[in-house]
Coordinates of C-alpha atoms and ligand atoms in Angstrom, one line a residue:
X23 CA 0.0 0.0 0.0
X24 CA 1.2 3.7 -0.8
X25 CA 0.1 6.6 0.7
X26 CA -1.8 9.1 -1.6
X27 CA -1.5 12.8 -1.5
X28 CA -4.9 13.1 0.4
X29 CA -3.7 10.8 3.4
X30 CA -5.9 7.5 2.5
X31 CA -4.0 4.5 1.8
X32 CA -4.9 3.4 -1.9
X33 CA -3.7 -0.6 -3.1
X34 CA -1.3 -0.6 -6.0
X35 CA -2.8 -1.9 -9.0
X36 CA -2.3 -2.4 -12.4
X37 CA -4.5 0.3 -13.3
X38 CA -1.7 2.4 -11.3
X39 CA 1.2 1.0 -13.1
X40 CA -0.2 2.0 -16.3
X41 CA -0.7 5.4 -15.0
X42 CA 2.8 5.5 -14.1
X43 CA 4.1 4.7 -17.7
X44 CA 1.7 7.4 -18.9
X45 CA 3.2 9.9 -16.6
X46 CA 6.7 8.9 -18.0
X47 CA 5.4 9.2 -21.3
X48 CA 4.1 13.0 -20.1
X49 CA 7.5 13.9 -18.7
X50 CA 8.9 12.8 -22.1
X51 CA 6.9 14.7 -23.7
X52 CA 7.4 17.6 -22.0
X53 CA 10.9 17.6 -21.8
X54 CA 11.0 18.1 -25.7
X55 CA 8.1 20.5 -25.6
X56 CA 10.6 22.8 -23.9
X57 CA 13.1 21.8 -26.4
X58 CA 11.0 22.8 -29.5
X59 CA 9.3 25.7 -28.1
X60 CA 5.4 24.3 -27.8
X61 CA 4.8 26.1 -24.3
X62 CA 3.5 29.5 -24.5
X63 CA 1.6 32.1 -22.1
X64 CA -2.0 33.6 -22.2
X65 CA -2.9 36.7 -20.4
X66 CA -6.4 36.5 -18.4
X67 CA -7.7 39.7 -17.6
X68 CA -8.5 41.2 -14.0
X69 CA -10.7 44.3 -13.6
X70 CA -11.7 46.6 -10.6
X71 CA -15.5 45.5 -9.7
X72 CA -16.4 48.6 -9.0
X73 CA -15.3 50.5 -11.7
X74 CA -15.0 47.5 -14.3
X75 CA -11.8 48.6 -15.2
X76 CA -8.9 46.9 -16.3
X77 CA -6.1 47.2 -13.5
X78 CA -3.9 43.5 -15.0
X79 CA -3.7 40.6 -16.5
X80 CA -2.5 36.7 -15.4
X81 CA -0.3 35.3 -17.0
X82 CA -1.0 31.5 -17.5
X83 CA 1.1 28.5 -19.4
X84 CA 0.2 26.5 -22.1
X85 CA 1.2 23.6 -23.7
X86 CA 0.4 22.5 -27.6
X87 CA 0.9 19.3 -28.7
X88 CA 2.6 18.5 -32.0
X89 CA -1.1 16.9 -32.8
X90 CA -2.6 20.2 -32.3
X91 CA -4.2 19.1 -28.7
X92 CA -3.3 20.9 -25.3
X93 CA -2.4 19.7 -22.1
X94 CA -3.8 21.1 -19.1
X95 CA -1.8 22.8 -16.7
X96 CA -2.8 21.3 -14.0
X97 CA -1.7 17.7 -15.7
X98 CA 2.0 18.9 -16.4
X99 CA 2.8 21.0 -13.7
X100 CA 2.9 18.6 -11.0
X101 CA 5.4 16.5 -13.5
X102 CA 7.4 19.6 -14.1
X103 CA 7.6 20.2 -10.0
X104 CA 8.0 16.3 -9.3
X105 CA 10.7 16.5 -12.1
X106 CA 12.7 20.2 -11.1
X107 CA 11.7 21.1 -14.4
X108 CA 9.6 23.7 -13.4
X109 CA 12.8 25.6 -11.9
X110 CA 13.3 26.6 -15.6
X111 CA 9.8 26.6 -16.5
X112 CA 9.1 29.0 -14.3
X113 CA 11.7 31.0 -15.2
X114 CA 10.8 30.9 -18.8
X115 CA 7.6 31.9 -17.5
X116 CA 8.5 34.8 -15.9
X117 CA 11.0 36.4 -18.6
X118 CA 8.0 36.1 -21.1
X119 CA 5.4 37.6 -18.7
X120 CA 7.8 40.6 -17.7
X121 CA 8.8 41.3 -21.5
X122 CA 4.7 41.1 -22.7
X123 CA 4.1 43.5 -20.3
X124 CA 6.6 45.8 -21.3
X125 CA 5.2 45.2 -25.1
X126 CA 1.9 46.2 -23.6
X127 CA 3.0 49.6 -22.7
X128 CA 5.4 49.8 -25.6
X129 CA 1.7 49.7 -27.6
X130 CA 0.0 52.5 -25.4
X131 CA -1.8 50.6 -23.2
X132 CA -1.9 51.5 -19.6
X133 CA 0.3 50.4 -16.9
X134 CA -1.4 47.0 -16.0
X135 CA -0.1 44.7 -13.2
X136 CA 1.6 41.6 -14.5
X137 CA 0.5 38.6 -12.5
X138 CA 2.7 35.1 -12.6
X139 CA 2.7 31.4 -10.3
X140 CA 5.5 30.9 -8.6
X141 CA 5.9 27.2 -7.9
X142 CA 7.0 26.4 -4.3
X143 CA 9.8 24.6 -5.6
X144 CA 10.9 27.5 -8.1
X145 CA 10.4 30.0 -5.1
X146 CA 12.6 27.7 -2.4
X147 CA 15.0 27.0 -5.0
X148 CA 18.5 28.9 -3.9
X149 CA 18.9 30.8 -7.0
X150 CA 15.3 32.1 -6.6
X151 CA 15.8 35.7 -6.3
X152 CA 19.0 36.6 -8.1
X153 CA 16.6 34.7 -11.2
X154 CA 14.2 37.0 -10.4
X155 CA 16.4 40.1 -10.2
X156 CA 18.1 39.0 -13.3
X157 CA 14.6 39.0 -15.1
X158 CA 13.8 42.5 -13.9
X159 CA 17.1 44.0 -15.7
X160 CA 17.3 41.7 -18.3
X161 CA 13.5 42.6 -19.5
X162 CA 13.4 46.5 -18.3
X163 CA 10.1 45.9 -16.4
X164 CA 9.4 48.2 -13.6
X165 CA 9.4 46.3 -10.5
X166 CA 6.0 48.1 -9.2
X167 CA 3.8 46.3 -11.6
X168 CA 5.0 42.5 -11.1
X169 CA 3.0 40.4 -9.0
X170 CA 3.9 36.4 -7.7
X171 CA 1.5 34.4 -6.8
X172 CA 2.0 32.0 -4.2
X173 CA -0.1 29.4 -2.8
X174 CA -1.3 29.2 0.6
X175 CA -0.1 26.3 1.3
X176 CA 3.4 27.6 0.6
X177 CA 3.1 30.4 2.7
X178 CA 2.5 28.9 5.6
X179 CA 5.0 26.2 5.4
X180 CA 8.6 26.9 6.9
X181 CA 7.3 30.2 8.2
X182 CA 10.4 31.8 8.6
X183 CA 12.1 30.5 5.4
X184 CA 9.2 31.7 3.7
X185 CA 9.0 35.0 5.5
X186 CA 12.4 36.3 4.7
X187 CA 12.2 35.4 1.0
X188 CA 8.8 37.2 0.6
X189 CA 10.6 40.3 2.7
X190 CA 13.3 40.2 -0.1
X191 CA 10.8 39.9 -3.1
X192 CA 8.9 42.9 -1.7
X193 CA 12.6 44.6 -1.6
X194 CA 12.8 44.4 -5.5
X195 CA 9.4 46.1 -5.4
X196 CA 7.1 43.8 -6.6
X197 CA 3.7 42.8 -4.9
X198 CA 3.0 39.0 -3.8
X199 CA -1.0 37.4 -3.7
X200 CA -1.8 34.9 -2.3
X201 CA -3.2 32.2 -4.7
X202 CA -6.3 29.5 -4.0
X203 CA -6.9 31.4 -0.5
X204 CA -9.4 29.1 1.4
X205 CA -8.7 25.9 0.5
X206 CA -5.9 25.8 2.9
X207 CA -5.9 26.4 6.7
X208 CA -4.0 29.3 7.6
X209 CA -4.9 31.7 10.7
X210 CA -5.3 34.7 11.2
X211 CA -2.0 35.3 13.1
X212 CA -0.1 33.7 10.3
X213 CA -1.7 35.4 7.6
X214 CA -1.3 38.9 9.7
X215 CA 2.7 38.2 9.8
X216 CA 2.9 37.5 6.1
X217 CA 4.3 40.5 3.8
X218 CA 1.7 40.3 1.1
X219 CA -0.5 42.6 -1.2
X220 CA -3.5 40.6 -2.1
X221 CA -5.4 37.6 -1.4
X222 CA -6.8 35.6 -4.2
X223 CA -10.3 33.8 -4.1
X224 CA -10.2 30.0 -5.5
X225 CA -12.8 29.8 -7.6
X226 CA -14.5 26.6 -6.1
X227 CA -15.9 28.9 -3.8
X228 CA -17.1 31.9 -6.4
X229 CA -18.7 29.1 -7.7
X230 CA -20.6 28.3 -5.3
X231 CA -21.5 31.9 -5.0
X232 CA -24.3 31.2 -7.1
X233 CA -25.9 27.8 -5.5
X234 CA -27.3 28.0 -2.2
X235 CA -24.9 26.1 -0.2
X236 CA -22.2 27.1 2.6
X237 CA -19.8 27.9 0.1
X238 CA -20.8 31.5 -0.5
X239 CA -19.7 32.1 3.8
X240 CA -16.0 31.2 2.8
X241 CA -15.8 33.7 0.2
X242 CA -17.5 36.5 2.2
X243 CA -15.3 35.2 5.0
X244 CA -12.1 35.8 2.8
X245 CA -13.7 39.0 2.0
X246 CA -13.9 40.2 5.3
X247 CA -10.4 38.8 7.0
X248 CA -8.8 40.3 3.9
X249 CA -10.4 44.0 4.5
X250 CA -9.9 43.7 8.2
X251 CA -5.8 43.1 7.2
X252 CA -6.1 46.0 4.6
X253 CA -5.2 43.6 1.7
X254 CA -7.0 43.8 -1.8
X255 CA -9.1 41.0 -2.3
X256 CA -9.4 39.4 -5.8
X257 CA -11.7 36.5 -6.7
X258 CA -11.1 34.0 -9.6
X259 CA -13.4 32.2 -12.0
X260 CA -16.2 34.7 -11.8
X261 CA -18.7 33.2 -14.6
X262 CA -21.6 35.6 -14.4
X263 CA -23.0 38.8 -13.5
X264 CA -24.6 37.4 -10.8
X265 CA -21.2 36.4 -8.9
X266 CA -19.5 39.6 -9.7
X267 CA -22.7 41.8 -8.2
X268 CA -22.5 39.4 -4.8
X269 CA -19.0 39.6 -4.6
X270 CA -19.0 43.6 -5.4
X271 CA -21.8 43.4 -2.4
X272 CA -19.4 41.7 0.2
X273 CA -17.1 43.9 -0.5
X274 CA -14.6 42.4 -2.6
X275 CA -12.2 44.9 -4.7
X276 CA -11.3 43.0 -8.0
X277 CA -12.3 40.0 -10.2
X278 CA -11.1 37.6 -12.7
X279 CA -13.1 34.6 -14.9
X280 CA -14.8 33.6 -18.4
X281 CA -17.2 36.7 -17.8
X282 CA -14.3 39.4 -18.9
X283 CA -12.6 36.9 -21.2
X284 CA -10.8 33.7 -20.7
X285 CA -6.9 33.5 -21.2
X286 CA -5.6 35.4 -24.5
X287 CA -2.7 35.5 -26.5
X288 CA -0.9 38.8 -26.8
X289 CA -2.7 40.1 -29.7
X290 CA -6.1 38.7 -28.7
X291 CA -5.7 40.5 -25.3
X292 CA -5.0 44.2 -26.9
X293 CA -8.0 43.9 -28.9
X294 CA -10.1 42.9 -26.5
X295 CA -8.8 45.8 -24.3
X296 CA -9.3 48.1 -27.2
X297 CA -12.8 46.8 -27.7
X298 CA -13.8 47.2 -24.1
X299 CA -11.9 50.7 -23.7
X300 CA -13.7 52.2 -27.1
Ligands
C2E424 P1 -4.7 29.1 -10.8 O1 -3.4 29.8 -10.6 O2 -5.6 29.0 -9.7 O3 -5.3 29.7 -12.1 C1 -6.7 29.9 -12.3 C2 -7.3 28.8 -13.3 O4 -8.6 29.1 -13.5 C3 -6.6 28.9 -14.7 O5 -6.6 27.6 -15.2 C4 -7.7 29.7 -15.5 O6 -7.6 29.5 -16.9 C5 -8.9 29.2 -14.9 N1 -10.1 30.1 -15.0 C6 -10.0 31.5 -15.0 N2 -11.3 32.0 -15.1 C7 -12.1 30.9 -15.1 C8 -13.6 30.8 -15.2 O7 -14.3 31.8 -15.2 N3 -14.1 29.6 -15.2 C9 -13.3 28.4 -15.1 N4 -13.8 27.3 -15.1 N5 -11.9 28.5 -15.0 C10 -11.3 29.8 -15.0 P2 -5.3 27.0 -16.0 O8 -4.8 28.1 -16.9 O9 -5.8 25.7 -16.6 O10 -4.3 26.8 -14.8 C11 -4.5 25.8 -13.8 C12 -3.5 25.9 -12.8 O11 -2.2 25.6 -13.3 C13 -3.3 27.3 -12.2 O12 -4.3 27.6 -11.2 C14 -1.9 27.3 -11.6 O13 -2.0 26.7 -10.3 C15 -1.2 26.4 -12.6 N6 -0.4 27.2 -13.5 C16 -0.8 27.8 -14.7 N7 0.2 28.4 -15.3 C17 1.3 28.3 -14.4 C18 2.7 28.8 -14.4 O14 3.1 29.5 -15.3 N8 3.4 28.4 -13.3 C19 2.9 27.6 -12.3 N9 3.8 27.3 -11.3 N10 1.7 27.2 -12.3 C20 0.9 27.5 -13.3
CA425 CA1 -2.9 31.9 -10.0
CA426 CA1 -3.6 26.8 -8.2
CA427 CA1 -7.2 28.7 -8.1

């Protein structure tokens, strides 16, 4: 028996051993994805609720298959993590992000806030922050308008690790969320020592926004422990004008999700800021 990720005790099977081979296969895979360039970033737009204007963008990967078919984040990234991969991923991530943004402003638009995942393994990894300085000079981006997003999970772990790398980060300037707040168990005393700018919303729980179940507590919850620390709150995966009016109501300050627009390419994201702007 092997102990899964969620603490039960699951029986190894064949079904298991074939999953294994096809996570080999995905690593493979990956490994010359980086090589011939099929990773690329999308930019998913985040407006003030409020004012419904456009204050950044998140920058999310994506991976194309030769056969034209896309693997889901979610899929590869744990590989990439489980692998050390991601250390470069990451990286890659990052230079693209910083240099689009600069590209954005190169084109007139406004100064927007450049949003990217951080990986707890990229952002424990010693060369962390002279990567992350490096990227700042090497891609002329002003330090202001970078955000990392880090999970909760991360945070929290190795507190004072954790605590002296996110001072340092906040040193260079740039701003640090916190991603998938809720799903993980924090306090309040932990998240009151943390030096951080925003708290994301997971979107599990905007989604439940618009059922009538408990979930709609934890995100006014978030919203109020957020407001109380004088953090900007953020919510993800808002769907419909019904879960941005409820969250605008409990008071949360931005939003993100397939209502504004999914995740864009360059191009498609200055059009559709033209569009909106005009
Ligand atoms: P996340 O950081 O929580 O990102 C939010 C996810 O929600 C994204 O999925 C986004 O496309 C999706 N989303 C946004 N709005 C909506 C909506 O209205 N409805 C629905 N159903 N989904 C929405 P994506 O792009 O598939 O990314 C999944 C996860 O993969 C991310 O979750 C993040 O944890 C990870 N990821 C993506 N790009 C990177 C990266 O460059 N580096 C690292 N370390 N992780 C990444
Ligand atoms: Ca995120
Ligand atoms: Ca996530
Ligand atoms: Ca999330």
């Amino acid at each position: 028996a092997k102990k899964s990720r969620r603490g039960s005790f699951v029986m190894y099977s064949t079904e298991m051993g074939s999953d294994i081979r096809e996570r080999v296969r995905l690593l493979q895979n990956l490994r010359s994805a980086v090589e011939s360039e099929r990773l690329f970033v999308v930019y998913q737009p985040q407006v003030n609720l409020a004012s419904g204007a456009v204050v950044g963008v998140e920058a999310l990967i994506r991976w194309r298959k030769e056969d034209g078919s896309f693997v889901a984040p979610d899929r590869f990234i744990p590989l990439a993590e489980a692998s050390g991969m991601i250390v470069a991923i990451g990286d890659w991530v990052l230079r693209m992000a910083c240099r689009e943004l600069v590209r954005f402003q190169a084109l007139g638009l406004p100064t927007l806030r450049m949003s990217v995942n951080v990986s707890q393994i990229q952002f424990r990894h010693p060369d962390f922050l002279e990567k992350l300085n490096a990227a700042l000079l090497d891609t002329g981006i002003n330090p202001r308008y970078l955000e990392l997003e880090i999970t909760e999970s991360v945070a929290m772990e190795d507190a004072d690790f954790m605590l002296e790398t996110l001072h340092m980060v906040r040193e260079l300037g740039i701003s640090i969320a916190i991603d998938d707040f809720g799903t993980g168990y924090s306090s309040l005393s932990q998240l009151r020592q943390l030096p951080i700018d925003r708290l994301k919303i997971d979107r599990a729980f905007v989604g439940e926004l618009s059922q009538q179940v408990s979930g709609g507590h934890i995100a006014a919850m978030v919203i109020e422990l957020g407001r109380n620390l004088k953090l900007t709150v953020i919510a993800e995966g808002i769907e419909d004008e019904g879960q941005a009016q409820s969250l605008l109501g409990l008071g949360c300050h931005e939003g993100q999700g397939y209502l504004y627009a999914k995740p864009l390419l360059p191009a498609q994201f200055t059009e559709w800021y033209q569009a909106r702007v005009a």
